[in-house]
Amino acid sequence: MKAALAILWASCAVLHGAEPSPIVIAHRGASGYLPEHTLAAKALAYAQGADYLEQDLVLTKDGVPIVQHDVTLDSTTDVASRFPGRQRANGSFYAIDFTLAEIRQLRVLERFNPKTGKAVYPGRFPAGVGEFRINTFEEEIIFIQGLNKSTGRKVGIYPEVKLAGWHRQEGQDLSKAMLAVLARYGYATKSDLCYVQCFEYTELQRLRNELGWKGRLVFLSGGKTPLIDTDDGLKGIAKVVDGIGPALSAIAEGRKPTGLVARAQAVGLKVHPYTFRIEALPKGFTDGKDYHRFLMQEAKVDGLFTDFPDVGR
Ligand code: G3P
Ligand code: CA
């Protein structure tokens, strides 16, 4: 009953223009239950009441943005058996070396370690089975906008520009390719339900200052950086981005908030940390719901990347 009321509340809030707060961001879809970034995982996350669905983006050889976390295909597809001999000298198969037509031939599998063949999360979807495919960014937007039409809800998108500098070294421009798709599907301003995220601050500056992106931006950080560790750093990035996405370890030590959320919110930044996983609770927590409640209500984050969107709802 409580869950139904929460979904109803979230639906009403978005229908009336107010973004629910804090927001639940489905990390690679409901990836705790289905292979990451498949449309099945996105549909489940949608049904579980997520406010935003995340898309990690990389490019194919023919320059198409696809929804895929790694620039390599080794850990989430059957590329090694489907295209033997197409790996680089380091043994990895790179998405950018395959055309979209080739990538469409791959099966997506639950994430595994390609060296051992073992599942990364043994309690999740069974290893090596299923008929899931990689989808393009455009296909995923059509899917989400379709669900928004048929359900009357307004669920947003949360694309991440993966390894922008590396893509440029490979002769391709991921940000430009992403922006072309966003423009085609009506994402342009800060009122549109879209956050663009990136770990490379210089790429976020480029998106804002050179490429003309006027929508929302989020700076992801994986470790120590003066850009979020100091108040001056936060003040500086707040001129470019709308929020930060730190690792959860930066939000609290045990049950004690570090103060980062308050410092960032004080300069107008949203705080959307990553990644809530039931299998990886920090010290001091033994129950996923308790940790989730702590993050939302005591640490007061503005949103949370989660592999388990149902826990948030
Ligand atoms: O984008 C937020 C979070 O997803 C960052 O980590 O490696 O899962 O993309 P990653
Ligand atoms: Ca991501």
mmCIF file of C-alpha atoms and ligand atoms in Angstrom:
data_model
loop_
_atom_site.group_PDB
_atom_site.id
_atom_site.type_symbol
_atom_site.label_atom_id
_atom_site.label_comp_id
_atom_site.label_asym_id
_atom_site.label_seq_id
_atom_site.Cartn_x
_atom_site.Cartn_y
_atom_site.Cartn_z
ATOM 1 C CA MET A 1 0.000 0.000 0.000
ATOM 2 C CA LYS A 2 2.796 2.391 1.009
ATOM 3 C CA ALA A 3 4.659 1.624 -2.245
ATOM 4 C CA ALA A 4 1.517 2.238 -4.325
ATOM 5 C CA LEU A 5 0.971 5.597 -2.616
ATOM 6 C CA ALA A 6 4.583 6.584 -3.227
ATOM 7 C CA ILE A 7 4.304 5.808 -6.963
ATOM 8 C CA LEU A 8 1.011 7.716 -7.091
ATOM 9 C CA TRP A 9 2.621 10.679 -5.348
ATOM 10 C CA ALA A 10 5.597 10.634 -7.714
ATOM 11 C CA SER A 11 3.299 10.425 -10.728
ATOM 12 C CA CYS A 12 1.170 13.335 -9.494
ATOM 13 C CA ALA A 13 4.254 15.429 -8.779
ATOM 14 C CA VAL A 14 5.641 15.065 -12.283
ATOM 15 C CA LEU A 15 2.269 15.540 -13.938
ATOM 16 C CA HIS A 16 2.007 18.869 -12.163
ATOM 17 C CA GLY A 17 5.500 19.949 -13.160
ATOM 18 C CA ALA A 18 7.255 19.530 -9.804
ATOM 19 C CA GLU A 19 10.200 17.166 -9.842
ATOM 20 C CA PRO A 20 9.945 14.722 -6.953
ATOM 21 C CA SER A 21 12.737 15.135 -4.452
ATOM 22 C CA PRO A 22 14.805 13.160 -3.813
ATOM 23 C CA ILE A 23 14.794 11.466 -7.193
ATOM 24 C CA VAL A 24 15.392 7.768 -7.826
ATOM 25 C CA ILE A 25 17.790 7.225 -10.738
ATOM 26 C CA ALA A 26 17.762 3.691 -12.122
ATOM 27 C CA HIS A 27 21.456 2.857 -12.528
ATOM 28 C CA ARG A 28 21.796 1.050 -15.885
ATOM 29 C CA GLY A 29 18.064 0.253 -15.426
ATOM 30 C CA ALA A 30 16.909 -2.121 -12.712
ATOM 31 C CA SER A 31 20.309 -3.760 -13.081
ATOM 32 C CA GLY A 32 19.993 -5.587 -9.774
ATOM 33 C CA TYR A 33 17.396 -7.797 -11.456
ATOM 34 C CA LEU A 34 18.108 -7.916 -15.211
ATOM 35 C CA PRO A 35 21.241 -7.532 -17.385
ATOM 36 C CA GLU A 36 22.335 -3.901 -17.308
ATOM 37 C CA HIS A 37 21.214 -1.407 -19.948
ATOM 38 C CA THR A 38 18.810 -3.810 -21.660
ATOM 39 C CA LEU A 39 15.367 -2.475 -22.496
ATOM 40 C CA ALA A 40 13.977 -5.148 -20.180
ATOM 41 C CA ALA A 41 15.983 -3.641 -17.303
ATOM 42 C CA LYS A 42 14.730 -0.171 -18.255
ATOM 43 C CA ALA A 43 11.107 -1.317 -18.421
ATOM 44 C CA LEU A 44 11.367 -2.930 -14.992
ATOM 45 C CA ALA A 45 12.951 0.203 -13.514
ATOM 46 C CA TYR A 46 10.185 2.271 -15.052
ATOM 47 C CA ALA A 47 7.535 -0.005 -13.530
ATOM 48 C CA GLN A 48 9.296 0.105 -10.172
ATOM 49 C CA GLY A 49 8.733 3.860 -10.076
ATOM 50 C CA ALA A 50 12.139 5.300 -11.029
ATOM 51 C CA ASP A 51 12.116 9.026 -11.802
ATOM 52 C CA TYR A 52 15.074 8.870 -14.201
ATOM 53 C CA LEU A 53 16.635 6.044 -16.209
ATOM 54 C CA GLU A 54 20.394 6.172 -16.776
ATOM 55 C CA GLN A 55 22.116 5.671 -20.158
ATOM 56 C CA ASP A 56 25.900 5.205 -20.253
ATOM 57 C CA LEU A 57 26.955 6.087 -23.804
ATOM 58 C CA VAL A 58 29.764 4.915 -26.072
ATOM 59 C CA LEU A 59 30.135 5.083 -29.855
ATOM 60 C CA THR A 60 30.151 2.404 -32.539
ATOM 61 C CA LYS A 61 32.598 2.420 -35.474
ATOM 62 C CA ASP A 62 29.950 4.201 -37.549
ATOM 63 C CA GLY A 63 29.497 6.880 -34.885
ATOM 64 C CA VAL A 64 26.192 5.772 -33.353
ATOM 65 C CA PRO A 65 25.739 6.356 -29.599
ATOM 66 C CA ILE A 66 24.796 3.056 -27.965
ATOM 67 C CA VAL A 67 23.760 2.399 -24.380
ATOM 68 C CA GLN A 68 26.650 0.486 -22.899
ATOM 69 C CA HIS A 69 28.752 1.062 -19.786
ATOM 70 C CA ASP A 70 32.201 -0.043 -20.952
ATOM 71 C CA VAL A 71 34.009 1.029 -24.109
ATOM 72 C CA THR A 72 34.807 -2.677 -24.385
ATOM 73 C CA LEU A 73 32.212 -5.384 -24.942
ATOM 74 C CA ASP A 74 34.051 -8.108 -23.032
ATOM 75 C CA SER A 75 32.123 -8.208 -19.733
ATOM 76 C CA THR A 76 28.520 -7.899 -20.854
ATOM 77 C CA THR A 77 28.212 -9.617 -24.245
ATOM 78 C CA ASP A 78 29.120 -12.777 -26.163
ATOM 79 C CA VAL A 79 31.481 -10.806 -28.445
ATOM 80 C CA ALA A 80 34.432 -13.187 -27.871
ATOM 81 C CA SER A 81 32.565 -16.183 -29.286
ATOM 82 C CA ARG A 82 30.624 -14.214 -31.933
ATOM 83 C CA PHE A 83 33.622 -12.297 -33.374
ATOM 84 C CA PRO A 84 36.796 -14.288 -32.585
ATOM 85 C CA GLY A 85 39.966 -12.492 -33.713
ATOM 86 C CA ARG A 86 38.464 -8.982 -33.571
ATOM 87 C CA GLN A 87 40.112 -8.070 -30.253
ATOM 88 C CA ARG A 88 42.921 -5.514 -29.984
ATOM 89 C CA ALA A 89 46.466 -6.402 -28.889
ATOM 90 C CA ASN A 90 45.439 -6.053 -25.238
ATOM 91 C CA GLY A 91 42.868 -8.826 -25.700
ATOM 92 C CA SER A 92 39.778 -6.577 -25.445
ATOM 93 C CA PHE A 93 36.967 -6.092 -27.939
ATOM 94 C CA TYR A 94 36.119 -2.378 -28.312
ATOM 95 C CA ALA A 95 32.641 -1.198 -29.301
ATOM 96 C CA ILE A 96 34.257 1.465 -31.483
ATOM 97 C CA ASP A 97 35.785 -1.276 -33.677
ATOM 98 C CA PHE A 98 32.336 -2.684 -34.550
ATOM 99 C CA THR A 99 29.584 -1.253 -36.737
ATOM 100 C CA LEU A 100 26.090 -0.959 -35.337
ATOM 101 C CA ALA A 101 25.016 -3.804 -37.630
ATOM 102 C CA GLU A 102 27.664 -6.013 -36.004
ATOM 103 C CA ILE A 103 26.812 -4.874 -32.493
ATOM 104 C CA ARG A 104 23.188 -5.792 -33.104
ATOM 105 C CA GLN A 105 24.306 -9.423 -33.536
ATOM 106 C CA LEU A 106 25.582 -9.603 -29.950
ATOM 107 C CA ARG A 107 23.683 -11.064 -27.014
ATOM 108 C CA VAL A 108 23.839 -9.028 -23.810
ATOM 109 C CA LEU A 109 24.574 -11.137 -20.747
ATOM 110 C CA GLU A 110 24.583 -10.539 -17.013
ATOM 111 C CA ARG A 111 27.915 -8.851 -16.179
ATOM 112 C CA PHE A 112 30.780 -11.312 -15.769
ATOM 113 C CA ASN A 113 34.540 -11.353 -15.407
ATOM 114 C CA PRO A 114 35.827 -12.289 -18.894
ATOM 115 C CA LYS A 115 39.011 -13.780 -17.411
ATOM 116 C CA THR A 116 37.202 -16.235 -15.117
ATOM 117 C CA GLY A 117 33.763 -16.331 -16.734
ATOM 118 C CA LYS A 118 32.267 -15.849 -13.267
ATOM 119 C CA ALA A 119 29.308 -13.537 -12.556
ATOM 120 C CA VAL A 120 30.242 -10.230 -10.910
ATOM 121 C CA TYR A 121 27.076 -10.413 -8.763
ATOM 122 C CA PRO A 122 26.261 -14.120 -8.345
ATOM 123 C CA GLY A 123 22.881 -13.410 -6.742
ATOM 124 C CA ARG A 124 21.559 -11.520 -9.764
ATOM 125 C CA PHE A 125 20.181 -12.634 -13.135
ATOM 126 C CA PRO A 126 21.598 -16.043 -14.178
ATOM 127 C CA ALA A 127 24.901 -16.019 -16.061
ATOM 128 C CA GLY A 128 25.114 -16.618 -19.801
ATOM 129 C CA VAL A 129 21.403 -16.827 -20.584
ATOM 130 C CA GLY A 130 18.767 -14.645 -22.202
ATOM 131 C CA GLU A 131 18.108 -13.006 -25.552
ATOM 132 C CA PHE A 132 18.875 -9.372 -24.780
ATOM 133 C CA ARG A 133 20.404 -6.872 -27.223
ATOM 134 C CA ILE A 134 22.345 -3.620 -27.063
ATOM 135 C CA ASN A 135 20.137 -0.682 -27.948
ATOM 136 C CA THR A 136 21.035 2.686 -29.399
ATOM 137 C CA PHE A 137 20.520 5.873 -27.383
ATOM 138 C CA GLU A 138 17.831 6.878 -29.853
ATOM 139 C CA GLU A 139 15.969 3.565 -29.483
ATOM 140 C CA GLU A 140 16.036 3.908 -25.718
ATOM 141 C CA ILE A 141 14.642 7.440 -25.815
ATOM 142 C CA ILE A 142 11.833 6.297 -28.129
ATOM 143 C CA PHE A 143 11.109 3.494 -25.646
ATOM 144 C CA ILE A 144 10.991 5.818 -22.614
ATOM 145 C CA GLN A 145 8.997 8.527 -24.366
ATOM 146 C CA GLY A 146 6.611 5.799 -25.532
ATOM 147 C CA LEU A 147 6.097 4.617 -21.970
ATOM 148 C CA ASN A 148 5.612 8.214 -20.863
ATOM 149 C CA LYS A 149 2.840 8.556 -23.443
ATOM 150 C CA SER A 150 1.125 5.270 -22.606
ATOM 151 C CA THR A 151 1.327 5.676 -18.809
ATOM 152 C CA GLY A 152 0.936 9.439 -18.505
ATOM 153 C CA ARG A 153 4.038 9.575 -16.322
ATOM 154 C CA LYS A 154 7.064 11.745 -17.055
ATOM 155 C CA VAL A 155 10.223 9.768 -16.476
ATOM 156 C CA GLY A 156 13.481 11.446 -17.405
ATOM 157 C CA ILE A 157 16.732 10.358 -19.002
ATOM 158 C CA TYR A 158 20.213 10.612 -17.481
ATOM 159 C CA PRO A 159 22.867 10.069 -20.211
ATOM 160 C CA GLU A 160 26.568 9.792 -19.327
ATOM 161 C CA VAL A 161 29.304 10.756 -21.778
ATOM 162 C CA LYS A 162 31.795 7.906 -21.278
ATOM 163 C CA LEU A 163 35.504 8.614 -21.847
ATOM 164 C CA ALA A 164 35.040 11.678 -24.043
ATOM 165 C CA GLY A 165 38.813 12.267 -24.361
ATOM 166 C CA TRP A 166 39.424 8.644 -25.339
ATOM 167 C CA HIS A 167 36.706 8.814 -28.003
ATOM 168 C CA ARG A 168 38.399 11.911 -29.461
ATOM 169 C CA GLN A 169 41.742 10.092 -29.559
ATOM 170 C CA GLU A 170 39.932 7.408 -31.539
ATOM 171 C CA GLY A 171 38.777 10.111 -33.960
ATOM 172 C CA GLN A 172 35.162 10.373 -32.808
ATOM 173 C CA ASP A 173 33.152 12.974 -30.868
ATOM 174 C CA LEU A 174 30.742 11.345 -28.429
ATOM 175 C CA SER A 175 29.359 14.591 -26.978
ATOM 176 C CA LYS A 176 28.397 15.946 -30.402
ATOM 177 C CA ALA A 177 26.754 12.642 -31.380
ATOM 178 C CA MET A 178 24.797 12.604 -28.096
ATOM 179 C CA LEU A 179 23.670 16.227 -28.448
ATOM 180 C CA ALA A 180 22.323 15.554 -31.949
ATOM 181 C CA VAL A 181 20.080 12.795 -30.555
ATOM 182 C CA LEU A 182 18.981 14.912 -27.574
ATOM 183 C CA ALA A 183 18.012 17.770 -29.897
ATOM 184 C CA ARG A 184 15.974 15.431 -32.133
ATOM 185 C CA TYR A 185 13.927 14.231 -29.160
ATOM 186 C CA GLY A 186 13.231 17.575 -27.530
ATOM 187 C CA TYR A 187 15.793 17.724 -24.727
ATOM 188 C CA ALA A 188 17.257 21.221 -24.796
ATOM 189 C CA THR A 189 16.709 23.238 -21.630
ATOM 190 C CA LYS A 190 16.895 22.889 -17.868
ATOM 191 C CA SER A 191 13.139 22.303 -17.679
ATOM 192 C CA ASP A 192 13.452 19.171 -19.802
ATOM 193 C CA LEU A 193 13.748 15.928 -17.868
ATOM 194 C CA CYS A 194 17.370 15.236 -18.689
ATOM 195 C CA TYR A 195 20.653 15.375 -16.789
ATOM 196 C CA VAL A 196 23.862 14.964 -18.809
ATOM 197 C CA GLN A 197 26.656 13.538 -16.663
ATOM 198 C CA CYS A 198 30.397 13.092 -17.146
ATOM 199 C CA PHE A 199 33.512 12.310 -15.080
ATOM 200 C CA GLU A 200 35.609 14.722 -17.196
ATOM 201 C CA TYR A 201 35.082 18.281 -15.979
ATOM 202 C CA THR A 202 36.763 19.715 -19.087
ATOM 203 C CA GLU A 203 34.159 17.922 -21.226
ATOM 204 C CA LEU A 204 31.353 19.428 -19.134
ATOM 205 C CA GLN A 205 32.889 22.871 -19.722
ATOM 206 C CA ARG A 206 33.061 22.065 -23.442
ATOM 207 C CA LEU A 207 29.408 20.961 -23.485
ATOM 208 C CA ARG A 208 28.345 24.196 -21.807
ATOM 209 C CA ASN A 209 30.681 26.722 -23.412
ATOM 210 C CA GLU A 210 31.540 25.349 -26.858
ATOM 211 C CA LEU A 211 28.807 22.921 -27.841
ATOM 212 C CA GLY A 212 25.932 25.060 -26.582
ATOM 213 C CA TRP A 213 24.171 22.546 -24.297
ATOM 214 C CA LYS A 214 21.677 24.548 -22.225
ATOM 215 C CA GLY A 215 20.222 21.626 -20.262
ATOM 216 C CA ARG A 216 21.331 20.285 -16.916
ATOM 217 C CA LEU A 217 24.845 18.993 -16.273
ATOM 218 C CA VAL A 218 26.236 16.815 -13.488
ATOM 219 C CA PHE A 219 29.914 16.438 -12.620
ATOM 220 C CA LEU A 220 30.768 12.894 -11.536
ATOM 221 C CA SER A 221 33.690 12.336 -9.232
ATOM 222 C CA GLY A 222 35.287 9.091 -8.274
ATOM 223 C CA GLY A 223 37.849 10.223 -5.752
ATOM 224 C CA LYS A 224 39.506 13.229 -4.235
ATOM 225 C CA THR A 225 39.352 16.429 -6.273
ATOM 226 C CA PRO A 226 39.612 20.062 -5.174
ATOM 227 C CA LEU A 227 36.587 20.734 -7.397
ATOM 228 C CA ILE A 228 34.333 19.200 -4.762
ATOM 229 C CA ASP A 229 36.608 18.900 -1.729
ATOM 230 C CA THR A 230 36.880 22.675 -1.279
ATOM 231 C CA ASP A 231 34.172 25.332 -1.029
ATOM 232 C CA ASP A 232 35.933 27.423 -3.695
ATOM 233 C CA GLY A 233 35.964 24.409 -5.982
ATOM 234 C CA LEU A 234 32.229 23.865 -5.513
ATOM 235 C CA LYS A 235 31.522 27.555 -6.070
ATOM 236 C CA GLY A 236 33.533 27.423 -9.297
ATOM 237 C CA ILE A 237 31.867 24.365 -10.785
ATOM 238 C CA ALA A 238 28.409 25.686 -9.830
ATOM 239 C CA LYS A 239 28.908 28.273 -12.605
ATOM 240 C CA VAL A 240 28.986 25.413 -15.127
ATOM 241 C CA VAL A 241 27.105 22.424 -13.730
ATOM 242 C CA ASP A 242 23.835 21.918 -11.892
ATOM 243 C CA GLY A 243 24.850 19.051 -9.700
ATOM 244 C CA ILE A 244 27.488 16.608 -8.601
ATOM 245 C CA GLY A 245 27.552 12.829 -8.598
ATOM 246 C CA PRO A 246 30.063 11.705 -6.001
ATOM 247 C CA ALA A 247 30.685 8.135 -4.866
ATOM 248 C CA LEU A 248 28.534 7.160 -1.892
ATOM 249 C CA SER A 249 31.665 6.933 0.256
ATOM 250 C CA ALA A 250 31.958 10.750 -0.003
ATOM 251 C CA ILE A 251 28.491 11.267 1.509
ATOM 252 C CA ALA A 252 28.872 9.642 4.911
ATOM 253 C CA GLU A 253 31.253 7.700 7.079
ATOM 254 C CA GLY A 254 29.071 5.060 8.644
ATOM 255 C CA ARG A 255 26.036 6.969 9.903
ATOM 256 C CA LYS A 256 27.857 10.296 10.029
ATOM 257 C CA PRO A 257 27.355 12.618 7.016
ATOM 258 C CA THR A 258 30.642 14.113 5.804
ATOM 259 C CA GLY A 259 29.068 17.525 5.169
ATOM 260 C CA LEU A 260 29.529 17.357 1.375
ATOM 261 C CA VAL A 261 25.773 17.361 0.700
ATOM 262 C CA ALA A 262 25.224 20.531 2.741
ATOM 263 C CA ARG A 263 28.268 22.301 1.261
ATOM 264 C CA ALA A 264 27.191 21.526 -2.303
ATOM 265 C CA GLN A 265 23.556 22.447 -1.713
ATOM 266 C CA ALA A 266 24.709 25.737 -0.163
ATOM 267 C CA VAL A 267 26.051 26.801 -3.579
ATOM 268 C CA GLY A 268 22.950 25.567 -5.408
ATOM 269 C CA LEU A 269 24.220 22.179 -6.566
ATOM 270 C CA LYS A 270 22.103 19.028 -6.527
ATOM 271 C CA VAL A 271 23.794 15.954 -5.081
ATOM 272 C CA HIS A 272 23.124 12.595 -6.765
ATOM 273 C CA PRO A 273 25.585 10.006 -5.421
ATOM 274 C CA TYR A 274 26.244 6.538 -6.887
ATOM 275 C CA THR A 275 25.641 3.582 -6.492
ATOM 276 C CA PHE A 276 23.176 1.975 -4.100
ATOM 277 C CA ARG A 277 23.630 -1.804 -4.190
ATOM 278 C CA ILE A 278 22.046 -4.193 -1.751
ATOM 279 C CA GLU A 279 25.131 -6.418 -2.050
ATOM 280 C CA ALA A 280 27.496 -3.610 -1.011
ATOM 281 C CA LEU A 281 26.185 -1.886 2.103
ATOM 282 C CA PRO A 282 28.761 0.196 3.963
ATOM 283 C CA LYS A 283 29.902 -0.446 7.510
ATOM 284 C CA GLY A 284 27.183 0.251 10.057
ATOM 285 C CA PHE A 285 24.324 -0.921 7.809
ATOM 286 C CA THR A 286 22.920 -4.425 7.477
ATOM 287 C CA ASP A 287 19.608 -3.595 5.856
ATOM 288 C CA GLY A 288 19.224 -2.028 2.401
ATOM 289 C CA LYS A 289 16.012 -0.162 3.239
ATOM 290 C CA ASP A 290 17.624 1.342 6.338
ATOM 291 C CA TYR A 291 20.629 2.568 4.304
ATOM 292 C CA HIS A 292 18.336 3.942 1.595
ATOM 293 C CA ARG A 293 16.238 5.797 4.190
ATOM 294 C CA PHE A 294 19.421 7.142 5.807
ATOM 295 C CA LEU A 295 20.691 8.539 2.501
ATOM 296 C CA MET A 296 17.382 10.139 1.566
ATOM 297 C CA GLN A 297 16.250 11.434 4.942
ATOM 298 C CA GLU A 298 19.354 11.937 7.094
ATOM 299 C CA ALA A 299 22.120 12.558 4.567
ATOM 300 C CA LYS A 300 19.490 14.490 2.548
ATOM 301 C CA VAL A 301 20.758 13.708 -0.937
ATOM 302 C CA ASP A 302 18.744 15.129 -3.856
ATOM 303 C CA GLY A 303 18.781 11.854 -5.737
ATOM 304 C CA LEU A 304 20.391 8.458 -5.753
ATOM 305 C CA PHE A 305 21.734 6.155 -8.444
ATOM 306 C CA THR A 306 20.464 2.698 -7.573
ATOM 307 C CA ASP A 307 20.585 -0.794 -9.057
ATOM 308 C CA PHE A 308 17.381 -1.476 -7.082
ATOM 309 C CA PRO A 309 14.808 1.243 -7.861
ATOM 310 C CA ASP A 310 12.117 -0.671 -5.967
ATOM 311 C CA VAL A 311 13.920 -0.136 -2.659
ATOM 312 C CA GLY A 312 13.566 3.612 -3.167
ATOM 313 C CA ARG A 313 9.861 3.398 -3.844
HETATM 314 O O1 G3P B 1 26.971 7.732 -13.539
HETATM 315 C C1 G3P B 1 26.861 7.472 -12.178
HETATM 316 C C2 G3P B 1 27.547 6.198 -11.993
HETATM 317 O O2 G3P B 1 26.945 5.342 -12.916
HETATM 318 C C3 G3P B 1 28.994 6.353 -12.293
HETATM 319 O O3 G3P B 1 29.621 5.167 -12.304
HETATM 320 O O4 G3P B 1 30.877 3.534 -13.559
HETATM 321 O O5 G3P B 1 28.522 3.079 -12.973
HETATM 322 O O6 G3P B 1 29.067 4.727 -14.735
HETATM 323 P P1 G3P B 1 29.509 4.088 -13.465
HETATM 324 CA CA CA B 2 27.072 5.853 -15.260
#
